[in-house]
PDB file of C-alpha atoms in Angstrom:
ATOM      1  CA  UNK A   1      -2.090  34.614   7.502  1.00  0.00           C
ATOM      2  CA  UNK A   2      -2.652  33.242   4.055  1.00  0.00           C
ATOM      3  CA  UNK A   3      -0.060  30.479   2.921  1.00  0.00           C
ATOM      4  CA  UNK A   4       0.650  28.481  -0.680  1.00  0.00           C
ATOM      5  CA  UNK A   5       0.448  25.143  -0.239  1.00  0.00           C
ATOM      6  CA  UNK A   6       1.231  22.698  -2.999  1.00  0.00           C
ATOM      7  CA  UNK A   7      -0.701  19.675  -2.741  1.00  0.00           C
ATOM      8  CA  UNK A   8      -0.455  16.558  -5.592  1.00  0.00           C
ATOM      9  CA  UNK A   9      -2.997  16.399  -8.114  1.00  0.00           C
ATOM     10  CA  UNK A  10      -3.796  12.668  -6.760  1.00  0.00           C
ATOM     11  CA  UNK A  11      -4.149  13.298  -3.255  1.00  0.00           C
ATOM     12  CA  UNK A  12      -7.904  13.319  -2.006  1.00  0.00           C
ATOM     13  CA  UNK A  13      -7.631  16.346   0.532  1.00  0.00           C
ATOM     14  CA  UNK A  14     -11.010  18.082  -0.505  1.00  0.00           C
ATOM     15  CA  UNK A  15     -13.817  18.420   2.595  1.00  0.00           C
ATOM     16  CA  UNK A  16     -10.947  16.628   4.970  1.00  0.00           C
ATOM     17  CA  UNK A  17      -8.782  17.687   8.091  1.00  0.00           C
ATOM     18  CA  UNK A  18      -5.268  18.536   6.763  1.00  0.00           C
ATOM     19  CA  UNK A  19      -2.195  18.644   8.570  1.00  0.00           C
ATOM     20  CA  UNK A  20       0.614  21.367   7.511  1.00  0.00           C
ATOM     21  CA  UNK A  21       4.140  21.315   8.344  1.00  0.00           C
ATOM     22  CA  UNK A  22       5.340  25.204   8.493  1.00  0.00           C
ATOM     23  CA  UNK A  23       8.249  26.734   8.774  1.00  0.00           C
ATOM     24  CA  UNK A  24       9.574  30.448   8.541  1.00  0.00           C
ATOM     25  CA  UNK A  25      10.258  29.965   5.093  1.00  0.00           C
ATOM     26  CA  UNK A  26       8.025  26.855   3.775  1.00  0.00           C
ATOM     27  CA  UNK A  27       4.501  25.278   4.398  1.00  0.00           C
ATOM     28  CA  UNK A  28       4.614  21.541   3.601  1.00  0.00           C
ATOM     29  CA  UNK A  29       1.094  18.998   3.758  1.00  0.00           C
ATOM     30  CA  UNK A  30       1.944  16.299   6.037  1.00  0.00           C
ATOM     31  CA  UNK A  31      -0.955  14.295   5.576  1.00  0.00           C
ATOM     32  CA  UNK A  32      -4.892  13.803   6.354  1.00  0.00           C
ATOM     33  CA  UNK A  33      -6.163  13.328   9.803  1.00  0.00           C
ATOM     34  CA  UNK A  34      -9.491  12.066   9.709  1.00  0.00           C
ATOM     35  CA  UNK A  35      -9.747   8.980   8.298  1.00  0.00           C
ATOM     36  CA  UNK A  36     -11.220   7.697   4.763  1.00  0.00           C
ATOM     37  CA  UNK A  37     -14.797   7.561   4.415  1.00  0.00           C
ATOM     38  CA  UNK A  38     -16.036   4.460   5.084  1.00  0.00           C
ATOM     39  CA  UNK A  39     -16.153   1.784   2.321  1.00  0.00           C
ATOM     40  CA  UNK A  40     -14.056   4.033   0.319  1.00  0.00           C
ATOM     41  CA  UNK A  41     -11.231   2.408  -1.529  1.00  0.00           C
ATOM     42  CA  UNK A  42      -7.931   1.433   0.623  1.00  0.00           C
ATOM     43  CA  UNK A  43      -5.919   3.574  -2.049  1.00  0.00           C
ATOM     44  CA  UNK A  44      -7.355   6.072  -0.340  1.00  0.00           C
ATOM     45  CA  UNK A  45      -5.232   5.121   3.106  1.00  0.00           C
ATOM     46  CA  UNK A  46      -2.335   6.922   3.756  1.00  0.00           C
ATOM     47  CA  UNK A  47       0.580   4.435   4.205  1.00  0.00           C
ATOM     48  CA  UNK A  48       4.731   5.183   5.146  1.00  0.00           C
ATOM     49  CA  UNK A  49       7.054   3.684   2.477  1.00  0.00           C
ATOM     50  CA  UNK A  50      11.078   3.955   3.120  1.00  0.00           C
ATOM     51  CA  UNK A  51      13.212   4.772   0.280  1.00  0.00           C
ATOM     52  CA  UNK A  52      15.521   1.683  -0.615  1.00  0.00           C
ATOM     53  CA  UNK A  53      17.091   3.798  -3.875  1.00  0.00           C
ATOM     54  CA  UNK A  54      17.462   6.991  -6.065  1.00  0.00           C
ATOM     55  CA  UNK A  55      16.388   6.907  -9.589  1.00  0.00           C
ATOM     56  CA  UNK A  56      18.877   9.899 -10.393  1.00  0.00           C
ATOM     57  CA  UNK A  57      17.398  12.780 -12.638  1.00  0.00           C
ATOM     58  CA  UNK A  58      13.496  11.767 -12.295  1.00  0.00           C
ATOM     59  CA  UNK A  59      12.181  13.321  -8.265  1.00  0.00           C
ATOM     60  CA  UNK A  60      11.201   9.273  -7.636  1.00  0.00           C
ATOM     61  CA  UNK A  61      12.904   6.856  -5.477  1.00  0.00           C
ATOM     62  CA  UNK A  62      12.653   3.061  -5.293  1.00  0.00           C
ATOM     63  CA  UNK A  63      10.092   2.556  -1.996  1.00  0.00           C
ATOM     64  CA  UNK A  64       9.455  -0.441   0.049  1.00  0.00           C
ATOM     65  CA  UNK A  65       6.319  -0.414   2.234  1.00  0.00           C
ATOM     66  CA  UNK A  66       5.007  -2.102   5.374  1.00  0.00           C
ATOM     67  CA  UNK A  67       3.617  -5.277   3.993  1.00  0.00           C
ATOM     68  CA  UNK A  68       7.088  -5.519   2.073  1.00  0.00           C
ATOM     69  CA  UNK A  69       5.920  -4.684  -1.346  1.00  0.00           C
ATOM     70  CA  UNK A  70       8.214  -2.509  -3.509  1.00  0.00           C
ATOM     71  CA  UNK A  71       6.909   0.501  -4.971  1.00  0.00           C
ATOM     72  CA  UNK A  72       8.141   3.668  -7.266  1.00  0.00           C
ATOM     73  CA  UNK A  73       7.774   6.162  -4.965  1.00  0.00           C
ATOM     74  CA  UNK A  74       7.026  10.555  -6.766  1.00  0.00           C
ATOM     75  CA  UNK A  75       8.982  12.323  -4.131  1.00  0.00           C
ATOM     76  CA  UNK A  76       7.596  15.867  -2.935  1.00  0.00           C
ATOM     77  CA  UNK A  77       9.450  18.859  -5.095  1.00  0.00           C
ATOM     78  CA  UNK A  78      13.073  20.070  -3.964  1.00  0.00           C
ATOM     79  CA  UNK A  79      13.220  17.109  -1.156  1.00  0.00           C
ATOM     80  CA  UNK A  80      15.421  14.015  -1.915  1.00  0.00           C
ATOM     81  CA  UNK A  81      15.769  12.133   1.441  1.00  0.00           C
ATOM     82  CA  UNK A  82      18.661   9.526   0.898  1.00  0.00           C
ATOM     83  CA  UNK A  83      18.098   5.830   1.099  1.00  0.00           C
ATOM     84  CA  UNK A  84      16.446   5.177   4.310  1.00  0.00           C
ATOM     85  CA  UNK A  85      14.336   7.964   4.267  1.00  0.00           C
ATOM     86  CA  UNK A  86      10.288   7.670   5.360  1.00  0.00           C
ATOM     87  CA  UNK A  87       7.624   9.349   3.737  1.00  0.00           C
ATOM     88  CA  UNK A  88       3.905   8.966   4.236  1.00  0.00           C
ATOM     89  CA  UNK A  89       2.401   8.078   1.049  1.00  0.00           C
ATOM     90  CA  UNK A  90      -0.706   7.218  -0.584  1.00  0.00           C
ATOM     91  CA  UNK A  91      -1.193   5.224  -3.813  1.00  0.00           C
ATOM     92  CA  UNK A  92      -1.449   6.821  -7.245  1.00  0.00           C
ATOM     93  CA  UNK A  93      -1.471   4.167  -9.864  1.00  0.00           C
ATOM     94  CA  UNK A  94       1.012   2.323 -11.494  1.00  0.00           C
ATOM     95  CA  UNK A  95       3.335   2.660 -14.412  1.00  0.00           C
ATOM     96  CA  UNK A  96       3.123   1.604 -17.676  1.00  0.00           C
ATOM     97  CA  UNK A  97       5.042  -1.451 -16.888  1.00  0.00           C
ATOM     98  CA  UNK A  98       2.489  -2.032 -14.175  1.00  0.00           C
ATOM     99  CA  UNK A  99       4.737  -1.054 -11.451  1.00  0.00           C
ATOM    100  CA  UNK A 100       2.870   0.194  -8.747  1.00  0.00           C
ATOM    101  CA  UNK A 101       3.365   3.890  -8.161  1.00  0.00           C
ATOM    102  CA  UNK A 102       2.599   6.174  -4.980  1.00  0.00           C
ATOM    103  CA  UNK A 103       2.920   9.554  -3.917  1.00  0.00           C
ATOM    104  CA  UNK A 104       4.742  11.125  -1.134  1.00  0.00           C
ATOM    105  CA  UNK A 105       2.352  13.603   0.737  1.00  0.00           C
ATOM    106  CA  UNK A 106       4.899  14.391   3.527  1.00  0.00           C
ATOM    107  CA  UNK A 107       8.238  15.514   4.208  1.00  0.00           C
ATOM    108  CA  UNK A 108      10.743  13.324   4.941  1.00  0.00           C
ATOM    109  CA  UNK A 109      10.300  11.695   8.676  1.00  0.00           C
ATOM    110  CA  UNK A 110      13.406  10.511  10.863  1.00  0.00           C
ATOM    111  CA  UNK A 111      14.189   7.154  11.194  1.00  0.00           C
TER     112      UNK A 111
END
């Protein structure tokens, strides 16, 4: 059975072990389960941030990760958990502002 699967442009996926979340209507990356090379950059890391607010009209929410840092965080197309939501993420720059940025590679998990 051949499936779409959208993945973000900034997500390093090439030559790893993906995991797929599939329904009978959808097929959704999860994340990458081997680990980064090693050396290679912790951006590279997949990390959970939890929603903390909407930014209405723009797919991104306001993010807050482990180590307590606040993020922007690109939510994945058509899925808008509510505040407390938890995504795995991984980083993908930072806004003009500086603001760092990162993108959710999952669907949303339960709290």
């Amino acid at each position: 059975m051949i499936e779409r699967l959208e993945i973000p442009v900034d997500n390093m996926c090439i030559g790893r072990e993906i995991l797929v979340h599939c329904t009978r209507r959808s097929v959704r990356l999860v994340g990458g389960l081997d680990a980064p090379t090693p050396g290679a950059s912790p951006l590279l890391t997949p990390t959970l941030v939890e929603v903390t607010g909407i930014v209405p009209g723009t797919g991104a929410a306001k993010g807050l990760l482990p180590d307590g840092s606040t993020v922007l965080v690109r939510l994945p197309r058509n899925d808008r958990g509510g505040i407390g939501s938890r995504y795995v993420a991984m980083a993908a720059g930072s806004m003009p502002d500086g603001f760092p940025l990162v993108q959710a590679i999952s669907s949303w998990l339960v709290p």
